[in-house]
């Protein structure tokens, strides 16, 4: 009985920790300055950062109305510069597509990123990107999370936004909202899991 209780408690704790870890995206504050192409003055890059976003909005909240949308002019790719005022260290992004007037148009399919502690001074990098985020959702404007495949640091970010459906007659890709995300290291969860598992094991051994 005691062995079963100890094992059940350990399993429940592990499940709780896993759930907390999966939800523990930490939204990084938007850039203090940004620049890039725009369809017109109503669709400026600043519209990517104009809404209130909390950790709880990631994966849940839709954006773009009544807050604005950013749209580049034409298919692109569209190149954007961001200055965060101090170094950031994201491991993921949160991105909400723009709604657009056409189902297949106006969506982003991938974003290439370059990070630096030196200002790009308006000159877009010609070397390979530090990482690329693949944007898989093109059907709604929810602020979905996407991995960067690692942690990257820098005060300045250059980003190239690539159309999800190139070659369309009318296509002005953009987005409703964008944030970088910090993701807690899994080591603390792993240690807690091992501790719980050890408790279950020794609880069963001692009885």
XYZ file of N, CA and C in Angstrom, residues 49-176:
384
model
N 4.352 44.766 -32.667
C 4.685 44.898 -31.246
C 3.723 45.840 -30.512
N 2.519 46.047 -31.046
C 1.654 47.096 -30.508
C 0.634 46.620 -29.492
N 0.518 45.316 -29.269
C -0.492 44.801 -28.345
C 0.141 44.368 -27.025
N -0.693 44.239 -26.019
C -0.246 43.712 -24.730
C -0.149 42.192 -24.818
N 1.008 41.645 -24.458
C 1.228 40.201 -24.522
C 1.818 39.729 -23.193
N 1.200 38.740 -22.588
C 1.705 38.132 -21.367
C 2.082 36.680 -21.631
N 2.734 36.040 -20.662
C 3.101 34.632 -20.814
C 1.865 33.774 -21.106
N 0.745 34.114 -20.474
C -0.471 33.331 -20.639
C -1.132 33.465 -21.997
N -0.709 34.454 -22.785
C -1.287 34.641 -24.117
C -0.700 33.687 -25.153
N 0.486 33.158 -24.881
C 1.179 32.315 -25.863
C 0.395 31.027 -26.108
N 0.085 30.787 -27.373
C -0.649 29.605 -27.745
C -2.150 29.696 -27.528
N -2.628 30.872 -27.074
C -4.036 31.005 -26.692
C -4.725 32.184 -27.379
N -4.096 33.355 -27.350
C -4.765 34.596 -27.725
C -4.588 34.930 -29.204
N -5.670 35.397 -29.821
C -5.632 35.863 -31.203
C -5.363 37.364 -31.238
N -4.638 37.799 -32.261
C -4.283 39.215 -32.397
C -4.631 39.708 -33.801
N -4.505 41.022 -33.993
C -4.733 41.615 -35.297
C -5.968 42.465 -35.387
N -6.876 42.314 -34.440
C -8.103 43.118 -34.436
C -8.612 43.212 -33.003
N -8.657 44.405 -32.401
C -8.523 45.731 -33.031
C -7.087 46.239 -33.156
N -6.108 45.568 -32.526
C -4.721 45.996 -32.724
C -4.334 45.741 -34.178
N -3.300 46.413 -34.639
C -3.002 46.409 -36.070
C -2.240 45.185 -36.550
N -1.982 45.158 -37.860
C -1.199 44.116 -38.499
C -0.068 44.749 -39.299
N 1.052 44.036 -39.333
C 2.153 44.442 -40.214
C 2.022 43.680 -41.524
N 2.284 44.379 -42.627
C 2.318 43.740 -43.940
C 3.421 44.385 -44.769
N 4.243 43.559 -45.396
C 5.214 44.065 -46.347
C 4.544 44.308 -47.688
N 5.221 45.065 -48.536
C 4.670 45.327 -49.869
C 5.174 44.252 -50.821
N 4.265 43.432 -51.319
C 4.649 42.347 -52.210
C 5.083 41.115 -51.444
N 5.504 40.125 -52.207
C 5.802 38.804 -51.650
C 7.012 38.777 -50.722
N 7.979 39.639 -50.956
C 9.198 39.601 -50.151
C 10.225 38.627 -50.699
N 11.154 38.126 -49.884
C 11.150 38.200 -48.416
C 11.315 39.625 -47.885
N 10.807 39.831 -46.669
C 10.834 41.138 -46.031
C 11.856 41.130 -44.887
N 12.741 42.112 -44.900
C 13.856 42.160 -43.945
C 13.609 43.237 -42.896
N 13.698 42.816 -41.615
C 13.353 43.675 -40.487
C 14.524 43.752 -39.517
N 14.758 44.938 -38.982
C 15.775 45.147 -37.948
C 15.092 45.446 -36.615
N 15.676 44.907 -35.524
C 15.161 45.154 -34.174
C 16.298 45.488 -33.227
N 16.056 46.448 -32.347
C 17.001 46.830 -31.299
C 16.273 46.702 -29.966
N 16.778 45.832 -29.094
C 16.117 45.571 -27.818
C 16.670 46.409 -26.671
N 17.648 47.253 -26.935
C 18.182 48.122 -25.902
C 19.158 47.449 -24.970
N 19.119 46.136 -24.882
C 20.036 45.320 -24.082
C 19.979 43.908 -24.639
N 20.975 43.105 -24.319
C 21.039 41.758 -24.873
C 19.877 40.894 -24.384
N 19.319 40.107 -25.282
C 18.285 39.126 -24.953
C 18.817 37.737 -25.278
N 18.189 36.699 -24.696
C 18.622 35.322 -24.946
C 17.406 34.421 -25.156
N 16.756 34.544 -26.305
C 15.563 33.730 -26.555
C 15.895 32.314 -27.022
N 14.939 31.414 -26.791
C 15.021 30.044 -27.288
C 13.851 29.705 -28.199
N 12.894 30.638 -28.307
C 11.710 30.410 -29.127
C 11.114 31.757 -29.512
N 10.146 31.717 -30.410
C 9.394 32.919 -30.751
C 7.912 32.620 -30.613
N 7.125 33.670 -30.514
C 5.668 33.557 -30.606
C 5.240 34.428 -31.780
N 4.468 33.847 -32.696
C 4.099 34.578 -33.904
C 2.634 34.375 -34.228
N 1.943 35.476 -34.522
C 0.554 35.440 -34.953
C 0.484 35.939 -36.396
N -0.055 35.133 -37.276
C -0.173 35.509 -38.684
C -1.125 36.700 -38.843
N -0.981 37.447 -39.946
C -2.007 38.430 -40.285
C -3.165 37.696 -40.946
N -4.346 38.272 -40.836
C -5.518 37.600 -41.387
C -5.536 37.702 -42.906
N -5.304 38.904 -43.457
C -5.292 39.056 -44.906
C -6.667 38.861 -45.519
N -6.779 39.116 -46.800
C -8.056 38.978 -47.502
C -8.179 37.660 -48.252
N -7.052 36.963 -48.451
C -7.055 35.708 -49.193
C -6.514 34.590 -48.312
N -7.143 33.432 -48.361
C -6.800 32.332 -47.456
C -5.351 31.891 -47.596
N -4.837 31.820 -48.821
C -3.491 31.295 -49.046
C -2.414 32.379 -49.041
N -2.834 33.618 -49.090
C -1.872 34.719 -49.198
C -1.617 35.371 -47.845
N -0.600 36.256 -47.819
C -0.341 37.144 -46.679
C 0.212 36.446 -45.449
N 0.640 35.188 -45.581
C 1.135 34.435 -44.435
C 2.653 34.239 -44.516
N 3.273 34.093 -43.349
C 4.710 33.828 -43.245
C 4.934 32.335 -43.024
N 5.911 31.757 -43.735
C 6.204 30.340 -43.600
C 7.476 30.032 -42.838
N 8.412 31.001 -42.791
C 9.666 30.808 -42.064
C 10.296 32.168 -41.804
N 11.045 32.245 -40.707
C 11.758 33.477 -40.366
C 13.215 33.137 -40.072
N 14.137 33.759 -40.805
C 15.573 33.603 -40.571
C 16.037 34.697 -39.609
N 16.928 34.334 -38.664
C 17.377 35.288 -37.649
C 18.895 35.377 -37.586
N 19.372 36.603 -37.386
C 20.766 36.897 -37.071
C 20.786 37.708 -35.779
N 21.632 37.311 -34.819
C 21.744 37.998 -33.534
C 23.128 38.625 -33.410
N 23.199 39.828 -32.832
C 24.483 40.508 -32.693
C 24.418 41.509 -31.544
N 25.566 41.769 -30.950
C 25.680 42.858 -29.979
C 26.212 44.117 -30.642
N 26.396 44.064 -31.949
C 26.805 45.230 -32.737
C 25.671 45.624 -33.666
N 25.360 46.896 -33.712
C 24.268 47.391 -34.547
C 24.517 47.026 -36.021
N 23.513 46.518 -36.699
C 23.642 46.187 -38.115
C 23.710 47.438 -38.991
N 23.335 48.587 -38.422
C 23.424 49.880 -39.116
C 22.723 49.862 -40.472
N 21.622 49.154 -40.542
C 20.832 49.137 -41.766
C 21.361 48.243 -42.869
N 22.438 47.509 -42.603
C 23.017 46.618 -43.610
C 22.631 45.178 -43.280
N 21.853 44.559 -44.132
C 21.362 43.220 -43.825
C 22.473 42.189 -44.024
N 22.593 41.217 -43.113
C 23.670 40.215 -43.212
C 23.599 39.415 -44.513
N 24.765 39.045 -45.019
C 24.834 38.224 -46.232
C 25.273 36.798 -45.906
N 25.687 36.547 -44.671
C 26.079 35.193 -44.288
C 24.845 34.381 -43.908
N 25.047 33.105 -43.633
C 23.932 32.228 -43.277
C 23.319 32.667 -41.949
N 22.023 32.521 -41.785
C 21.384 32.931 -40.525
C 21.851 32.081 -39.350
N 21.746 32.666 -38.162
C 22.067 31.910 -36.950
C 21.071 30.775 -36.730
N 19.830 31.022 -37.090
C 18.798 30.000 -36.951
C 17.581 30.398 -37.764
N 16.709 29.439 -37.987
C 15.462 29.675 -38.720
C 14.302 29.059 -37.952
N 13.237 29.822 -37.793
C 12.014 29.306 -37.181
C 11.012 29.003 -38.283
N 10.510 27.789 -38.303
C 9.495 27.393 -39.280
C 8.113 27.671 -38.694
N 7.327 28.466 -39.400
C 5.992 28.840 -38.934
C 4.988 27.878 -39.557
N 4.448 26.994 -38.756
C 3.605 25.919 -39.286
C 2.128 26.287 -39.352
N 1.688 27.229 -38.528
C 0.272 27.595 -38.545
C 0.011 28.711 -39.551
N -0.918 28.480 -40.462
C -1.302 29.518 -41.421
C -2.817 29.672 -41.486
N -3.528 29.173 -40.475
C -4.988 29.154 -40.541
C -5.675 30.082 -39.551
N -4.943 30.660 -38.591
C -5.567 31.571 -37.640
C -4.554 32.622 -37.205
N -4.961 33.512 -36.317
C -4.083 34.595 -35.853
C -3.720 34.430 -34.379
N -3.755 33.181 -33.883
C -3.327 32.900 -32.509
C -1.812 33.053 -32.409
N -1.348 33.517 -31.271
C 0.084 33.732 -31.031
C 0.745 32.394 -30.696
N 1.084 31.628 -31.717
C 1.644 30.290 -31.525
C 3.147 30.352 -31.243
N 3.666 29.425 -30.400
C 5.108 29.357 -30.146
C 5.824 28.473 -31.159
N 7.078 28.843 -31.473
C 7.919 28.072 -32.390
C 9.345 28.077 -31.863
N 9.980 26.914 -31.873
C 11.337 26.785 -31.356
C 12.365 27.437 -32.282
N 13.424 27.959 -31.674
C 14.575 28.450 -32.444
C 15.656 27.381 -32.573
N 15.448 26.236 -31.950
C 16.428 25.156 -32.033
C 17.641 25.355 -31.160
N 17.578 26.287 -30.231
C 18.698 26.594 -29.338
C 18.471 27.963 -28.731
N 19.431 28.398 -27.934
C 19.362 29.725 -27.320
C 20.356 30.646 -28.010
N 19.900 31.844 -28.392
C 20.722 32.805 -29.128
C 20.663 34.151 -28.417
N 21.769 34.881 -28.451
C 21.861 36.116 -27.682
C 22.317 37.285 -28.542
N 21.854 38.462 -28.160
C 22.271 39.690 -28.817
C 21.293 40.812 -28.538
N 21.767 42.034 -28.622
C 20.896 43.200 -28.477
C 20.166 43.516 -29.777
N 20.841 43.240 -30.888
C 20.307 43.576 -32.208
C 19.936 42.299 -32.957
N 18.796 42.347 -33.634
C 18.324 41.183 -34.389
C 17.949 41.628 -35.800
N 18.440 40.894 -36.777
C 17.986 41.041 -38.157
C 17.142 39.815 -38.472
N 15.980 40.040 -39.079
C 15.062 38.939 -39.353
C 14.561 39.023 -40.787
N 14.569 37.891 -41.456
C 14.049 37.813 -42.823
C 12.773 36.971 -42.805
N 11.661 37.590 -43.152
C 10.357 36.934 -43.145
C 10.035 36.425 -44.548
N 9.841 35.114 -44.665
C 9.634 34.459 -45.954
C 8.181 34.023 -46.115
N 7.622 34.266 -47.297
C 6.224 33.948 -47.568
C 5.958 32.452 -47.462
N 4.786 32.120 -46.913
C 4.393 30.715 -46.824
C 4.001 30.159 -48.178
N 3.430 31.000 -49.040
C 2.966 30.553 -50.362
C 3.482 31.509 -51.433
N 4.748 31.358 -51.825
C 5.294 32.251 -52.853
C 4.674 31.983 -54.217
N 4.715 33.017 -55.069
C 4.248 32.852 -56.434
C 2.802 33.217 -56.680
N 2.103 33.712 -55.645
C 0.713 34.105 -55.820
C 0.638 35.474 -56.486
N -0.451 35.716 -57.197
C -0.614 36.992 -57.902
C -0.708 38.157 -56.931
N -1.399 37.948 -55.827
C -1.521 38.970 -54.774
C -1.029 38.355 -53.480
N -0.006 38.958 -52.876
C 0.585 38.363 -51.676
C 1.389 39.438 -50.939
N 0.928 39.830 -49.766
C 1.615 40.821 -48.935
C 1.793 40.252 -47.523
N 2.738 39.302 -47.370
C 2.878 38.605 -46.089
C 3.243 39.546 -44.944
N 2.823 39.135 -43.766
C 3.132 39.893 -42.553
C 2.626 39.154 -41.340
N 2.336 39.906 -40.278
C 1.888 39.272 -39.049
C 1.093 40.216 -38.183
N 0.403 39.625 -37.192
C -0.402 40.410 -36.265
C 0.351 40.736 -34.982
